[in-house]
Structure formats: structure tokens, C-alpha cells
PDB file of C-alpha atoms in Angstrom:
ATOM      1  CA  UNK W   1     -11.245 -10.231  -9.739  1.00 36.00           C
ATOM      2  CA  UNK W   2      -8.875  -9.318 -12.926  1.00 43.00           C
ATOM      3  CA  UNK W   3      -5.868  -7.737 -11.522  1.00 48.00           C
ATOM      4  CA  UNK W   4      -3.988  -5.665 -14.490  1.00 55.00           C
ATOM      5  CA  UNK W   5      -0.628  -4.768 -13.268  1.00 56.00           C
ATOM      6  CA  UNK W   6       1.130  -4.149 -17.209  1.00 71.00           C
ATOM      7  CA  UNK W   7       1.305  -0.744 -15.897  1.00 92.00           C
ATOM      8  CA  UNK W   8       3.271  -1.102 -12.889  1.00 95.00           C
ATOM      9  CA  UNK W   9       7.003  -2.036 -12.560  1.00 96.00           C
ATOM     10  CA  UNK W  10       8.347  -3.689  -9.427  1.00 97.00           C
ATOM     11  CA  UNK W  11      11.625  -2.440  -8.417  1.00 97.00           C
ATOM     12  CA  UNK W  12      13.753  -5.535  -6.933  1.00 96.00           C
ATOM     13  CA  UNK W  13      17.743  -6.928  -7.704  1.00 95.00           C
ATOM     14  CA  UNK W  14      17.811  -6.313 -11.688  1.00 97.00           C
ATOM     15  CA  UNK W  15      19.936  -3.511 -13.125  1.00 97.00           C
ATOM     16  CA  UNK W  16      18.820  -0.053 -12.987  1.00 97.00           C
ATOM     17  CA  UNK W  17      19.117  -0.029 -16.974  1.00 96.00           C
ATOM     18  CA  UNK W  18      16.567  -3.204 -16.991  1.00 97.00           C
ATOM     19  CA  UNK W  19      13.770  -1.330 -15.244  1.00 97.00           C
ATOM     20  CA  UNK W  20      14.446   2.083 -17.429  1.00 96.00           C
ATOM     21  CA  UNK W  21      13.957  -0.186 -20.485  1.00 95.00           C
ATOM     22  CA  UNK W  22      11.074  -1.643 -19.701  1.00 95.00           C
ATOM     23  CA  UNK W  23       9.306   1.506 -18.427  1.00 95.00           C
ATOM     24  CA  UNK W  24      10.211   3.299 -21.745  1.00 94.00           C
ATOM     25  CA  UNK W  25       8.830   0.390 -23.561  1.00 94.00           C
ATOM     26  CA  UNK W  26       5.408   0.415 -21.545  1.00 94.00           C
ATOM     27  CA  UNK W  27       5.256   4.520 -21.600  1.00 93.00           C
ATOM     28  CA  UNK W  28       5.397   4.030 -25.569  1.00 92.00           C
ATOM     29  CA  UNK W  29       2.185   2.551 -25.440  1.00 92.00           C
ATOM     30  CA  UNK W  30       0.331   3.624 -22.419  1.00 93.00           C
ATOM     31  CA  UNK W  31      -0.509   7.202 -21.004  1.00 91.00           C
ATOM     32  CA  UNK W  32       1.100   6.369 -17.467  1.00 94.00           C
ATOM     33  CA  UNK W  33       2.885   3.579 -15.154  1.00 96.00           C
ATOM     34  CA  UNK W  34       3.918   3.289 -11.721  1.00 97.00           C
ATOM     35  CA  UNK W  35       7.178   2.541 -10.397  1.00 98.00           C
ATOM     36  CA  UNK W  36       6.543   0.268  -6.974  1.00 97.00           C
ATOM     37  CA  UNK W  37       9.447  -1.116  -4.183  1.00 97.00           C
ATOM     38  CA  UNK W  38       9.691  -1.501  -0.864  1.00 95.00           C
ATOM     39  CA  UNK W  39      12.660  -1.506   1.315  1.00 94.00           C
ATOM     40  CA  UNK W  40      16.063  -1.528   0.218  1.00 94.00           C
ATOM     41  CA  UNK W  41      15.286  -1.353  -3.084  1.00 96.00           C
ATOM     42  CA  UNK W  42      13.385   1.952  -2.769  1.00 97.00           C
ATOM     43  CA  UNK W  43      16.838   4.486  -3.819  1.00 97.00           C
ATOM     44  CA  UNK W  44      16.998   2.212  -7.053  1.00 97.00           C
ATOM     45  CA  UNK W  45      12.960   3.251  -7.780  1.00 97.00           C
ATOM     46  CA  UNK W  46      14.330   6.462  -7.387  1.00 97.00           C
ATOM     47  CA  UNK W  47      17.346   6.226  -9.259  1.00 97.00           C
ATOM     48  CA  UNK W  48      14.510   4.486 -12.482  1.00 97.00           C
ATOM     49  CA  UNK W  49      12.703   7.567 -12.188  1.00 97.00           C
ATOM     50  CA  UNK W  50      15.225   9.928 -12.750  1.00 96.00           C
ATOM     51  CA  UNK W  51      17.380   8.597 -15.403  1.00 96.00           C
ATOM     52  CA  UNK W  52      13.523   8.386 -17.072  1.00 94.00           C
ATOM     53  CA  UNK W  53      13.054  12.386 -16.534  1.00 94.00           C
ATOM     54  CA  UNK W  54      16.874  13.684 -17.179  1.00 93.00           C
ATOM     55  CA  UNK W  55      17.624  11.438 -20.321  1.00 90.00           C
ATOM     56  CA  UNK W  56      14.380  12.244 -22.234  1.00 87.00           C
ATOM     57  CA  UNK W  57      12.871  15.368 -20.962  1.00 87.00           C
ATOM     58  CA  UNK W  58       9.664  13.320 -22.478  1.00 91.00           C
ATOM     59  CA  UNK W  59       8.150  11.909 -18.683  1.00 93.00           C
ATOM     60  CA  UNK W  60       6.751  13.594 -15.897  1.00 94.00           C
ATOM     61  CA  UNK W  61       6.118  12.186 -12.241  1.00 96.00           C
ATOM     62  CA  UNK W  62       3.109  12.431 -10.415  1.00 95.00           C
ATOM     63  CA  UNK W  63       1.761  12.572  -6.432  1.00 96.00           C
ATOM     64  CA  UNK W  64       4.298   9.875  -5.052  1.00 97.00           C
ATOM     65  CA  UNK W  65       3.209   7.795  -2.246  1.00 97.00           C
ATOM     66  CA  UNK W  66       4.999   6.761   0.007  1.00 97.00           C
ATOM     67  CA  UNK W  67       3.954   4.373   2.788  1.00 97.00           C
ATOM     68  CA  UNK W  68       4.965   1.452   5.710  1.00 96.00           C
ATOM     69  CA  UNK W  69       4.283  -2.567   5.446  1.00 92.00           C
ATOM     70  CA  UNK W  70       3.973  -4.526   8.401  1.00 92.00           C
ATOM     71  CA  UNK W  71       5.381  -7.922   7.493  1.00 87.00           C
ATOM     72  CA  UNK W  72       6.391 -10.980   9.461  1.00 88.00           C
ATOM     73  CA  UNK W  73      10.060 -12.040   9.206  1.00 83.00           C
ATOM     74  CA  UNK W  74      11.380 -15.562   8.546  1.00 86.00           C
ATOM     75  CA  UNK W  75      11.720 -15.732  12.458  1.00 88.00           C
ATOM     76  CA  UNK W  76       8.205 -14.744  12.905  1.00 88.00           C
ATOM     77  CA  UNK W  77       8.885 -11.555  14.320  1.00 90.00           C
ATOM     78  CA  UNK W  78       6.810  -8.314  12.828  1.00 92.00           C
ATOM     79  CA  UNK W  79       9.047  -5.545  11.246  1.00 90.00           C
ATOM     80  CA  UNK W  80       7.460  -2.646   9.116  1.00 93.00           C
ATOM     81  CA  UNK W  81       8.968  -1.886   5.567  1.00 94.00           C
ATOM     82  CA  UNK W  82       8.623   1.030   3.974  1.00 96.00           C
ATOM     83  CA  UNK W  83       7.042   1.494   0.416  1.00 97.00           C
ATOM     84  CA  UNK W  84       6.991   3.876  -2.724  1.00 98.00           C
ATOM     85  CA  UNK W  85       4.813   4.036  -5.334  1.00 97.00           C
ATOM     86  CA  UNK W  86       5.958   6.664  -8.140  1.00 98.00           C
ATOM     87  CA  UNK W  87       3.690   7.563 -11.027  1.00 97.00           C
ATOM     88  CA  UNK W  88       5.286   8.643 -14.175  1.00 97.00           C
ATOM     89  CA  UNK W  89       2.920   9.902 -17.325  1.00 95.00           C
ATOM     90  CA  UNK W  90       4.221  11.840 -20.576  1.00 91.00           C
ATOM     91  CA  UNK W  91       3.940  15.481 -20.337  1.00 87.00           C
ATOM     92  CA  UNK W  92       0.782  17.349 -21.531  1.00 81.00           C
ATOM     93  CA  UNK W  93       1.487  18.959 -25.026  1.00 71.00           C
TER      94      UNK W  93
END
């Protein structure tokens, strides 16, 4: 199975201005994306999405998700990490 993932952006250790750039370049040619991270990198999703909505009054977001991962850490213990998935379409005309 074809996974298509041009629409999403993972949030992880670039610079906030890296992942606003590339979401502005994917919103100029598609209807909507969606901004995914997990863990500590979840206020820096946030952060994305609202220099998006304050800078160019263009983008709006959509149902946010927000969820819990259980994942297995390097010492083999589980630990649950939480998730955010935040959709982000240009406003209806």
C-alpha cells in the first residue's frame, strides 16, 4: 500500500521558521496539511501553527487530535508519549 504523506509535516529538532516554510510552500498548492509530533516537540507544532494563522490571516485549523503512544524505551521499558495531529486548510472564500 502507497502511503502519501506530502501533506503532512513532522514536527522534530529543526527551527520553527523551517517547518512554517515548508507548510506555506505545501498550502500553496494543496487545499490542506497536517502538522504531526509527539512528545517534546508537541509546543513547537503549536508554536508552527500559530505563526501560520497570525502572520497571514490566510490558514485556518481544523478538529485537532490529540492522542497517547505506547512505545518501548532504549532500556526496554514501556512509556506512553503523547501525540498531536493539527490540520490546517485555507479559509473558505
Amino acid at each position: 500500500m502507497l502511503d502519501n504523506t506530502t501533506d503532512t509535516i513532522f514536527i522534530g529538532k529543526k527551527p520553527l521558521m523551517s517547518y512554517v516554510t515548508s507548510a506555506i510552500i505545501q498550502l500553496a498548492s494543496l487545499d490542506s496539511i497536517t502538522i504531526k509530533a509527539r512528545g517534546m516537540s508537541i509546543g513547537l507544532a503549536v508554536d508552527v501553527t500559530q505563526v501560520l494563522l497570525k502572520k497571514t490571516n490566510v490558514f485556518e485549523v481544523g478538529c485537532v487530535k490529540i492522542n497517547s503512544e505506547s512505545l518501548e524505551s532504549q532500556d526496554g521499558r514501556k512509556r506512553d508519549v503523547s501525540t498531536i495531529e493539527i490540520p490546517i486548510s485555507k479559509k473558505a472564500k
